[in-house]
Amino acid sequence: MKKLLYIARYPALAVLLLLLLALAPAMAQNVVYQGVTTQLQIDPKPGDTYVWELYRDSTKNFVTAIPDCPTSDAEFVGGKTGTPVTVLWKEPGIYFFKVTATDITGCTNNIAIGKMKVLNAIPTAKLEASPAVCAGEKITLTATLTGTAPWELIYTDGTNSWTVTNILSDTHIITIDPGPAVTTDYWVTSVKDKYGINLVPSDKTTQLINPLPAPSSIYHR
């Protein structure tokens, strides 16, 4: 399979048990994003047990090397034995995972190695409207961003769209003056940072607009 880099066979084994890495759909291309959890899975053989390890150094002999991936970079969530196991990928980079199969007699049947590329996290943006104002008054939208500066975002009210570029802080204030005449929803349709772009629309935020008071006649006695 594409996911299987190599199989390491021990000299004492008369028969090699081929251990296939059947990865979850989320890992179909062995590429994930920083901060994502994914499953590593195999087709288990009855009676066998499985132990997984994570590595960063590609020059090592994975058959004998001690796992060198710090938990600050990636770690197993809920344990590293059995199938499937779950990994939280914390930092971008190239990783290698190893699974060792042991049969019911305690003999190591097989070792398989896979590779994972972790990309920088997809940027996100969330808008928050200002408190209610009267029709036509200035409003502000607070954009909270994740990712790496500089950012560029496009936001909309469903009719018009505006682009904000060269954002250097993860909290950015957007001023709209004059503001809308009626209560209006705003949301982000695109956010881009140093490493990538996110085209999934954000949740909507609602700017409440109070109507202007109706004019009244003034009577004099």
Coordinates of C-alpha atoms in Angstrom, one line a residue:
M1 CA 0.0 0.0 0.0
K2 CA 1.0 3.6 -0.4
K3 CA 1.0 4.1 3.3
L4 CA 3.5 1.2 4.0
L5 CA 7.1 2.4 3.8
Y6 CA 8.7 -1.0 4.5
I7 CA 8.3 -4.2 6.5
A8 CA 11.1 -5.3 8.8
R9 CA 11.5 -9.1 9.2
Y10 CA 13.3 -10.7 12.1
P11 CA 15.7 -13.5 11.1
A12 CA 14.1 -16.1 13.4
L13 CA 10.8 -15.8 11.7
A14 CA 10.1 -18.6 9.2
V15 CA 6.9 -17.0 7.9
L16 CA 6.4 -13.2 7.5
L17 CA 3.0 -12.0 8.5
L18 CA 2.2 -9.1 6.3
L19 CA 0.7 -6.3 8.4
L20 CA -1.3 -3.8 6.3
L21 CA -1.8 -0.3 7.5
A22 CA -5.4 0.5 6.8
L23 CA -5.6 4.2 7.7
A24 CA -8.8 6.1 8.5
P25 CA -10.4 8.2 5.8
A26 CA -9.2 11.4 7.5
M27 CA -5.6 10.2 6.8
A28 CA -6.2 9.1 3.2
Q29 CA -3.2 11.1 1.9
N30 CA -1.1 10.8 5.1
V31 CA -1.4 14.6 5.4
V32 CA -3.1 16.3 8.3
Y33 CA -3.2 19.8 9.9
Q34 CA -1.6 20.9 13.1
G35 CA -4.0 20.5 16.1
V36 CA -6.0 17.7 14.4
T37 CA -6.4 14.2 15.9
T38 CA -6.5 11.2 13.6
Q39 CA -6.6 7.5 13.9
L40 CA -3.9 5.0 13.0
Q41 CA -5.4 1.6 12.3
I42 CA -4.5 -1.9 11.1
D43 CA -6.3 -5.0 10.0
P44 CA -5.9 -7.0 13.2
K45 CA -5.1 -10.7 13.3
P46 CA -6.9 -12.7 16.0
G47 CA -4.6 -13.3 19.0
D48 CA -2.1 -10.6 18.1
T49 CA -1.4 -7.4 20.1
Y50 CA -0.2 -4.1 18.7
V51 CA 2.1 -1.4 20.1
W52 CA 2.6 2.0 18.3
E53 CA 5.5 4.5 18.5
L54 CA 6.2 7.9 17.1
Y55 CA 9.5 9.2 15.6
R56 CA 10.8 12.5 14.2
D57 CA 14.3 11.4 13.1
S58 CA 14.1 9.7 9.7
T59 CA 17.8 8.5 9.8
K60 CA 17.2 6.1 12.6
N61 CA 16.7 2.3 12.4
F62 CA 13.1 2.2 13.4
V63 CA 13.3 -1.5 14.2
T64 CA 15.6 -0.9 17.2
A65 CA 15.5 2.9 17.8
I66 CA 13.8 4.3 21.0
P67 CA 10.9 6.6 20.1
D68 CA 12.1 10.2 19.9
C69 CA 9.0 12.2 19.3
P70 CA 8.3 14.5 22.3
T71 CA 4.8 14.8 23.5
S72 CA 5.0 18.6 22.8
D73 CA 5.1 17.7 19.1
A74 CA 2.6 14.8 18.9
E75 CA 1.1 12.3 21.3
F76 CA -1.2 9.3 21.6
V77 CA -4.6 10.1 23.0
G78 CA -6.0 7.2 25.1
G79 CA -3.0 4.9 24.9
K80 CA -0.7 3.5 22.2
T81 CA -1.7 -0.1 22.2
G82 CA -4.3 -1.9 20.1
T83 CA -6.1 -0.8 17.0
P84 CA -7.1 1.8 16.3
V85 CA -5.0 4.3 18.2
T86 CA -5.5 8.1 18.1
V87 CA -2.8 10.7 17.7
L88 CA -2.9 14.4 18.4
W89 CA -0.6 16.3 16.0
K90 CA 0.6 19.4 17.8
E91 CA 3.4 20.8 15.6
P92 CA 4.0 20.9 11.8
G93 CA 6.6 18.7 10.3
I94 CA 7.3 15.1 9.2
Y95 CA 6.6 12.2 11.5
F96 CA 7.1 8.4 11.3
F97 CA 4.9 5.9 13.1
K98 CA 5.7 2.3 13.9
V99 CA 3.4 -0.5 14.8
T100 CA 4.8 -3.8 16.3
A101 CA 2.7 -6.9 16.2
T102 CA 3.2 -9.6 18.8
D103 CA 1.4 -13.0 18.6
I104 CA -0.2 -15.0 21.4
T105 CA 3.2 -16.8 22.2
G106 CA 4.9 -13.4 22.8
C107 CA 6.9 -13.5 19.6
T108 CA 7.2 -10.4 17.5
N109 CA 5.6 -11.2 14.1
N110 CA 6.1 -8.0 12.2
I111 CA 7.0 -4.3 12.3
A112 CA 5.5 -1.8 9.9
I113 CA 6.4 1.9 9.4
G114 CA 4.3 4.8 8.1
K115 CA 4.9 8.4 7.4
M116 CA 2.8 11.5 8.3
K117 CA 3.1 15.1 7.1
V118 CA 1.6 17.7 9.4
L119 CA 0.9 21.0 7.8
N120 CA 0.4 24.3 9.6
A121 CA -3.1 24.8 11.1
I122 CA -5.7 26.2 8.9
P123 CA -6.4 29.8 9.9
T124 CA -9.8 30.7 11.3
A125 CA -11.7 34.0 11.9
K126 CA -14.6 34.8 14.2
L127 CA -16.6 38.0 14.2
E128 CA -18.3 39.5 17.2
A129 CA -20.7 42.5 16.7
S130 CA -20.9 45.5 19.0
P131 CA -23.7 46.2 21.4
A132 CA -27.0 47.5 19.9
V133 CA -26.9 50.9 18.4
C134 CA -29.4 53.2 16.6
A135 CA -29.9 53.0 12.9
G136 CA -27.0 54.6 11.0
E137 CA -24.7 54.9 13.9
K138 CA -21.1 53.6 13.8
I139 CA -20.6 49.9 14.6
T140 CA -17.5 47.8 15.2
L141 CA -16.9 44.1 14.4
T142 CA -14.2 42.4 16.4
A143 CA -12.4 39.7 14.4
T144 CA -10.6 37.0 16.4
L145 CA -8.0 35.1 14.3
T146 CA -6.0 32.0 14.6
G147 CA -2.9 31.2 12.5
T148 CA 0.2 33.2 11.7
A149 CA 0.3 36.8 10.7
P150 CA -0.2 38.5 8.3
W151 CA -3.8 37.7 7.8
E152 CA -6.3 38.7 5.1
L153 CA -10.0 38.2 5.5
I154 CA -13.2 38.8 3.5
Y155 CA -16.4 39.4 5.3
T156 CA -20.0 40.0 4.1
D157 CA -23.5 41.0 5.1
G158 CA -24.9 38.7 2.5
T159 CA -25.2 41.5 -0.1
N160 CA -21.9 43.3 0.0
S161 CA -18.4 42.0 0.7
W162 CA -15.3 43.8 2.1
T163 CA -11.6 42.7 2.2
V164 CA -9.2 43.6 5.0
T165 CA -5.5 43.0 4.3
N166 CA -2.2 43.0 6.2
I167 CA -3.7 42.2 9.6
L168 CA -0.9 41.8 12.1
S169 CA -2.7 41.2 15.3
D170 CA -4.9 38.2 16.2
T171 CA -7.6 40.6 17.4
H172 CA -8.6 43.1 14.8
I173 CA -11.3 45.8 15.0
I174 CA -13.4 46.6 11.9
T175 CA -15.2 49.9 11.9
I176 CA -18.3 50.5 9.8
D177 CA -19.5 54.1 9.7
P178 CA -22.3 54.7 9.1
G179 CA -23.6 51.4 10.3
P180 CA -26.6 49.6 8.8
A181 CA -30.2 50.9 9.1
V182 CA -31.6 47.5 10.2
T183 CA -30.4 44.5 12.2
T184 CA -27.8 42.8 10.1
D185 CA -25.8 39.6 10.1
Y186 CA -22.0 39.6 9.3
W187 CA -19.7 36.6 8.7
V188 CA -16.3 35.8 7.3
T189 CA -16.2 34.0 3.9
S190 CA -12.4 33.7 3.6
V191 CA -9.4 34.0 5.8
K192 CA -5.8 33.7 4.8
D193 CA -2.7 33.7 6.9
K194 CA 1.1 33.2 6.2
Y195 CA 0.7 29.5 5.4
G196 CA -2.8 28.8 4.0
I197 CA -6.3 29.8 3.4
N198 CA -9.7 28.8 4.9
L199 CA -12.7 29.1 2.6
V200 CA -15.2 27.7 5.1
P201 CA -17.6 30.5 6.1
S202 CA -17.5 31.4 9.8
D203 CA -20.6 31.5 12.1
K204 CA -22.7 34.6 11.7
T205 CA -22.7 37.5 14.2
T206 CA -25.8 39.7 14.5
Q207 CA -25.5 43.4 14.8
L208 CA -28.7 44.6 16.6
I209 CA -30.1 48.0 15.3
N210 CA -32.7 50.0 17.1
P211 CA -34.9 52.1 14.9
L212 CA -34.7 55.9 15.3
P213 CA -37.5 57.3 17.5
A214 CA -40.5 58.6 15.5
P215 CA -40.7 62.4 15.4
S216 CA -43.5 63.9 17.4
S217 CA -45.2 67.3 17.3
I218 CA -44.4 69.8 20.0
Y219 CA -47.3 71.8 21.3
H220 CA -47.1 75.2 22.9
R221 CA -49.7 76.8 25.1

